Short mmCIF file of C-alpha atoms and ligand atoms in Angstrom, two decimals:
data_model
loop_
_atom_site.label_atom_id
_atom_site.label_comp_id
_atom_site.label_asym_id
_atom_site.label_seq_id
_atom_site.Cartn_x
_atom_site.Cartn_y
_atom_site.Cartn_z
CA MET A 224 0.01 0.03 -0.01
CA GLN A 225 1.46 3.32 -1.01
CA LEU A 226 0.31 6.84 -1.99
CA HIS A 227 2.24 8.41 -4.84
CA ILE A 228 1.81 12.16 -5.31
CA THR A 229 3.42 13.57 -8.44
CA GLY A 230 3.76 17.19 -9.48
CA LEU A 231 0.70 18.38 -7.62
CA SER A 232 -0.02 22.09 -7.95
CA LYS A 233 -2.84 24.35 -6.88
CA THR A 234 -3.32 28.12 -7.12
CA TYR A 235 -6.38 29.67 -5.46
CA PRO A 236 -8.40 32.28 -7.38
CA ASN A 237 -6.84 34.96 -5.16
CA GLY A 238 -3.42 34.05 -6.69
CA VAL A 239 -2.03 32.20 -3.66
CA GLN A 240 -0.11 29.17 -4.82
CA ALA A 241 -0.87 26.68 -2.04
CA LEU A 242 0.80 23.66 -3.73
CA ASP A 243 3.81 24.04 -5.96
CA ASP A 244 4.84 20.88 -7.72
CA VAL A 245 4.42 18.60 -4.74
CA THR A 246 5.95 15.12 -5.23
CA LEU A 247 5.95 12.59 -2.39
CA SER A 248 5.79 8.84 -1.87
CA ILE A 249 3.95 7.84 1.33
CA PRO A 250 4.24 4.25 2.56
CA ARG A 251 2.06 2.37 5.09
CA GLY A 252 2.43 3.53 8.62
CA MET A 253 2.54 6.99 10.20
CA PHE A 254 3.64 9.75 7.83
CA GLY A 255 4.12 13.22 9.26
CA LEU A 256 3.56 16.33 7.19
CA LEU A 257 5.26 19.15 9.03
CA GLY A 258 5.05 22.80 8.18
CA PRO A 259 4.13 26.24 9.50
CA ASN A 260 0.70 27.77 9.09
CA GLY A 261 0.02 28.54 5.47
CA ALA A 262 2.47 25.93 4.17
CA GLY A 263 -0.21 24.15 2.17
CA LYS A 264 -0.82 21.15 4.42
CA SER A 265 -4.60 21.49 4.58
CA THR A 266 -4.83 22.13 0.85
CA LEU A 267 -2.79 18.95 0.21
CA MET A 268 -5.00 16.95 2.64
CA ARG A 269 -8.28 18.23 1.28
CA THR A 270 -7.09 17.43 -2.22
CA LEU A 271 -6.15 13.87 -1.23
CA ALA A 272 -9.50 13.56 0.55
CA THR A 273 -11.27 14.46 -2.73
CA LEU A 274 -12.73 17.63 -1.17
CA GLN A 275 -11.09 19.96 -3.65
CA ASP A 276 -9.46 19.78 -7.03
CA ALA A 277 -5.83 20.42 -7.93
CA ASP A 278 -4.83 22.27 -11.09
CA SER A 279 -2.33 19.71 -12.21
CA GLY A 280 -0.44 16.61 -11.10
CA SER A 281 -1.45 13.06 -10.28
CA VAL A 282 -2.09 10.97 -7.22
CA GLN A 283 -2.17 7.19 -7.09
CA LEU A 284 -3.07 4.91 -4.22
CA THR A 285 -1.57 1.47 -5.01
CA ASP A 286 -2.24 -2.04 -3.65
CA VAL A 287 -5.58 -1.34 -2.09
CA PRO A 288 -5.98 -3.84 -3.97
CA GLY A 289 -5.45 -2.49 -7.43
CA THR A 290 -4.58 1.10 -8.07
CA ILE A 291 -6.84 4.07 -7.49
CA ASN A 292 -6.40 7.33 -9.43
CA VAL A 293 -7.15 9.56 -6.51
CA LEU A 294 -7.83 12.76 -8.46
CA ARG A 295 -10.20 11.03 -10.88
CA ASP A 296 -11.88 8.12 -9.14
CA LYS A 297 -13.32 10.01 -6.22
CA ASP A 298 -15.92 7.44 -5.33
CA ALA A 299 -13.21 4.73 -5.09
CA VAL A 300 -11.09 6.97 -2.86
CA ARG A 301 -13.97 7.64 -0.57
CA ARG A 302 -14.50 3.90 -0.04
CA VAL A 303 -11.02 3.52 1.36
CA LEU A 304 -10.64 6.88 3.05
CA GLY A 305 -11.00 8.07 6.67
CA TYR A 306 -10.67 11.81 6.95
CA LEU A 307 -10.48 13.81 10.22
CA PRO A 308 -10.59 17.49 9.36
CA GLN A 309 -9.11 20.08 11.67
CA ASP A 310 -12.37 21.39 13.12
CA PHE A 311 -15.17 18.90 12.82
CA GLY A 312 -18.56 19.47 14.33
CA VAL A 313 -20.53 17.01 16.45
CA TYR A 314 -24.15 16.78 17.33
CA PRO A 315 -23.93 17.88 20.95
CA LYS A 316 -26.93 15.96 22.25
CA VAL A 317 -26.25 12.59 20.61
CA SER A 318 -24.26 9.94 22.43
CA ALA A 319 -21.02 8.52 20.91
CA GLU A 320 -22.68 5.10 20.61
CA ASP A 321 -25.78 6.35 18.90
CA MET A 322 -23.80 8.55 16.51
CA LEU A 323 -21.53 5.73 15.43
CA ASP A 324 -24.49 3.44 14.95
CA HIS A 325 -26.19 6.07 12.82
CA LEU A 326 -23.10 6.57 10.74
CA ALA A 327 -22.64 2.85 10.31
CA GLN A 328 -26.19 2.76 9.02
CA LEU A 329 -25.40 5.48 6.50
CA LYS A 330 -22.37 3.44 5.43
CA GLY A 331 -24.78 0.68 4.49
CA LEU A 332 -24.47 -1.63 7.49
CA SER A 333 -28.14 -2.58 7.69
CA SER A 334 -27.90 -5.45 10.21
CA ARG A 335 -28.46 -4.12 13.74
CA GLY A 336 -26.34 -6.91 15.25
CA GLU A 337 -23.44 -6.30 12.92
CA ARG A 338 -23.55 -2.62 13.70
CA LYS A 339 -23.50 -3.28 17.41
CA ASP A 340 -20.36 -5.32 17.00
CA VAL A 341 -18.60 -2.77 14.88
CA VAL A 342 -19.56 0.12 17.15
CA GLU A 343 -18.48 -1.75 20.22
CA ARG A 344 -15.12 -2.62 18.71
CA LEU A 345 -14.44 1.00 17.67
CA LEU A 346 -15.46 2.33 21.07
CA LYS A 347 -13.10 -0.05 22.81
CA GLN A 348 -10.25 0.69 20.28
CA THR A 349 -10.55 4.44 20.85
CA ASN A 350 -10.91 4.08 24.66
CA LEU A 351 -14.40 5.55 24.65
CA HIS A 352 -16.38 2.54 25.73
CA ASP A 353 -16.88 3.82 29.26
CA VAL A 354 -18.38 7.05 27.98
CA ARG A 355 -20.35 5.59 25.04
CA LYS A 356 -23.72 6.80 26.52
CA LYS A 357 -22.43 10.31 27.15
CA ALA A 358 -23.60 13.19 24.92
CA LEU A 359 -20.85 14.28 22.49
CA GLY A 360 -21.29 17.91 23.56
CA GLY A 361 -19.85 16.98 26.99
CA PHE A 362 -16.69 15.37 25.55
CA SER A 363 -13.26 16.86 26.33
CA GLY A 364 -11.03 17.78 23.44
CA GLY A 365 -9.17 14.48 23.63
CA MET A 366 -12.34 12.43 23.83
CA ARG A 367 -13.69 14.36 20.81
CA GLN A 368 -10.59 13.66 18.74
CA ARG A 369 -10.71 10.02 19.60
CA PHE A 370 -14.36 9.98 18.63
CA GLY A 371 -13.31 11.57 15.35
CA ILE A 372 -10.90 8.65 14.79
CA ALA A 373 -13.67 6.16 15.61
CA GLN A 374 -15.82 7.85 12.91
CA ALA A 375 -12.95 7.81 10.46
CA LEU A 376 -12.35 4.10 11.05
CA LEU A 377 -15.97 3.10 10.39
CA GLY A 378 -15.52 2.11 6.78
CA ASN A 379 -12.31 0.10 7.39
CA PRO A 380 -10.20 2.69 5.58
CA LYS A 381 -6.75 2.01 4.03
CA LEU A 382 -5.79 5.67 4.13
CA ILE A 383 -6.42 7.89 7.09
CA ILE A 384 -5.90 11.68 6.89
CA VAL A 385 -5.67 13.60 10.12
CA ASP A 386 -5.27 17.43 10.00
CA GLU A 387 -3.63 19.06 13.04
CA PRO A 388 -5.28 16.75 15.50
CA THR A 389 -3.64 17.57 18.73
CA ALA A 390 -4.12 21.34 18.95
CA GLY A 391 -5.46 22.22 22.31
CA LEU A 392 -5.00 18.77 23.94
CA ASP A 393 -3.17 18.44 27.18
CA PRO A 394 0.01 16.24 27.22
CA GLU A 395 -1.72 13.12 28.50
CA GLU A 396 -4.55 13.32 25.97
CA ARG A 397 -2.00 14.08 23.29
CA SER A 398 0.05 10.98 24.01
CA ARG A 399 -3.06 8.84 24.31
CA PHE A 400 -4.16 10.09 20.87
CA HIS A 401 -0.68 9.44 19.48
CA ASN A 402 -0.68 5.88 20.74
CA LEU A 403 -4.01 5.35 19.01
CA LEU A 404 -2.60 6.62 15.71
CA VAL A 405 0.50 4.46 15.97
CA GLU A 406 -1.61 1.37 16.53
CA ILE A 407 -3.77 2.24 13.49
CA GLY A 408 -0.63 2.84 11.44
CA GLU A 409 0.35 -0.73 11.78
CA GLU A 410 -2.38 -1.61 9.25
CA VAL A 411 -2.94 1.41 7.02
CA ILE A 412 -1.44 4.70 5.82
CA VAL A 413 -1.93 7.40 8.42
CA LEU A 414 -1.10 10.88 7.08
CA LEU A 415 -0.74 13.37 9.95
CA SER A 416 -0.31 17.11 9.45
CA THR A 417 1.05 19.28 12.15
CA HIS A 418 3.22 22.32 12.88
CA ILE A 419 4.66 20.68 15.99
CA VAL A 420 8.10 19.11 15.35
CA SER A 421 7.94 16.62 18.19
CA ASP A 422 4.62 15.17 16.93
CA VAL A 423 6.41 13.92 13.86
CA SER A 424 9.89 13.31 15.11
CA ASP A 425 8.66 11.01 17.96
CA LEU A 426 5.98 9.26 16.09
CA CYS A 427 6.48 9.06 12.36
CA PRO A 428 9.09 6.76 10.71
CA HIS A 429 8.68 8.91 7.57
CA LEU A 430 7.98 12.55 7.22
CA ALA A 431 8.05 15.56 4.88
CA ILE A 432 8.56 19.22 5.56
CA MET A 433 6.52 21.78 3.63
CA ASN A 434 6.79 25.44 3.32
CA LYS A 435 5.09 27.87 0.91
CA GLY A 436 3.47 25.09 -1.03
CA ARG A 437 6.71 23.19 -1.62
CA VAL A 438 8.14 20.05 -0.15
CA LEU A 439 11.50 21.12 1.25
CA LEU A 440 12.62 17.66 2.38
CA SER A 441 11.26 14.17 2.90
CA GLY A 442 12.84 11.24 4.69
CA THR A 443 13.26 9.67 8.09
CA PRO A 444 13.45 11.70 11.30
CA GLN A 445 17.06 10.44 11.65
CA ALA A 446 18.04 11.76 8.28
CA LEU A 447 16.53 15.11 9.11
CA VAL A 448 17.80 15.33 12.66
CA GLY A 449 20.35 17.97 11.92
CA LEU A 450 17.66 20.14 10.42
CA LEU A 451 15.02 19.69 13.10
P1 LIG B 666 -1.69 24.96 6.14
O1 LIG B 666 -2.70 23.89 6.30
O2 LIG B 666 -0.30 24.47 6.01
O3 LIG B 666 -1.86 26.05 7.18
P2 LIG B 666 -3.29 25.89 3.91
O4 LIG B 666 -3.31 24.76 2.84
O5 LIG B 666 -4.49 26.03 4.77
O6 LIG B 666 -1.95 25.66 4.67
O7 LIG B 666 -2.98 27.24 3.17
C1 LIG B 666 -1.99 27.44 2.20
C2 LIG B 666 -2.13 28.87 1.62
O8 LIG B 666 -3.30 28.93 0.83
C3 LIG B 666 -2.34 29.92 2.67
O9 LIG B 666 -1.67 31.08 2.20
C4 LIG B 666 -3.81 30.13 2.78
O10 LIG B 666 -4.15 31.38 3.19
C5 LIG B 666 -4.22 29.93 1.32
N1 LIG B 666 -5.56 29.38 1.23
C6 LIG B 666 -6.06 28.24 1.80
N2 LIG B 666 -7.32 28.06 1.42
C7 LIG B 666 -7.62 29.04 0.60
C8 LIG B 666 -8.82 29.32 -0.09
N3 LIG B 666 -9.89 28.61 -0.03
N4 LIG B 666 -8.77 30.43 -0.91
C9 LIG B 666 -7.69 31.22 -0.95
N5 LIG B 666 -6.52 30.96 -0.28
C10 LIG B 666 -6.54 29.89 0.47
P1 LIG B 667 -5.47 25.95 8.02
O1 LIG B 667 -5.55 26.09 9.50
O2 LIG B 667 -5.44 24.61 7.56
O3 LIG B 667 -4.42 26.80 7.43
P2 LIG B 667 -7.36 27.96 7.66
O4 LIG B 667 -7.88 28.12 9.04
O5 LIG B 667 -6.35 28.89 7.09
O6 LIG B 667 -6.84 26.47 7.49
O7 LIG B 667 -8.56 27.96 6.66
C1 LIG B 667 -9.86 27.61 7.07
C2 LIG B 667 -10.77 27.77 5.84
O8 LIG B 667 -10.66 29.01 5.19
C3 LIG B 667 -10.40 26.74 4.74
O9 LIG B 667 -11.61 26.24 4.16
C4 LIG B 667 -9.59 27.53 3.79
O10 LIG B 667 -9.73 26.98 2.46
C5 LIG B 667 -10.20 28.86 3.90
N1 LIG B 667 -9.14 29.94 3.66
C6 LIG B 667 -7.93 29.99 4.19
N2 LIG B 667 -7.18 30.99 3.73
C7 LIG B 667 -8.01 31.68 2.92
C8 LIG B 667 -7.85 32.79 2.07
N3 LIG B 667 -6.74 33.53 2.03
N4 LIG B 667 -8.90 33.17 1.32
C9 LIG B 667 -10.05 32.46 1.31
N5 LIG B 667 -10.25 31.31 2.06
C10 LIG B 667 -9.26 30.95 2.85
#
């Protein structure tokens, strides 16, 4: 499983070039996309998540099985994608359990028993089983982010995109969230964007640094240690 991004460019109508000839190969596991605000991380992630179009370039997701042309076959991407945007809303009065059940239904899981199993597994995996009956509006930042991951995992994705997930989390919640991502990264591609160096240097065996729409460097944290 690998994501190949080649020559991806995007200029917004206001003239800002958010992506400038981005080329990257992203293997299975945790991949960190590091860069300051305005570097183009969110634009890249929204493009990979099929939420906006690039001007040029190509993106292929291989061995999923077969190869998906990410920029063209949007439905195929959506079937293997879990996306956790930077700020996602929740229905404040709905419980975590009911929301996941509802989303599973929307995903086409019509059997109540099957949904119960899937939802229970996700709640346990994200450490939310004890608070499954609690309304989402009462969740802490860390609980909410883990709920976001549970949502993203619903369709058994092969590619998970997480945009600046740990902003505002305390150190304990942050490390709990990181452990969850590492565990998920054993099976799939987890693409994590952040402006916090330690997020990627501690967690991600592969990373890239972006600035002003360009990839400055990509490699292992060891290879980049002098620069970080
Ligand atoms: P990052 O996620 O690294 O902060 P973004 O992809 O959000 O970077 O932004 C890259 C650049 O593109 C910034 O200069 C930003 O202001 C600009 N930008 C982002 N979205 C839009 C948009 N919808 N219209 C115009 N400019 C945008
Ligand atoms: P990020 O934190 O990823 O940089 P922002 O908070 O800058 O994202 O952007 C939030 C939303 O505003 C996004 O949908 C983005 O496309 C849009 N946006 C960002 N910069 C601009 C801009 N200069 N002009 C218009 N829309 C923008």
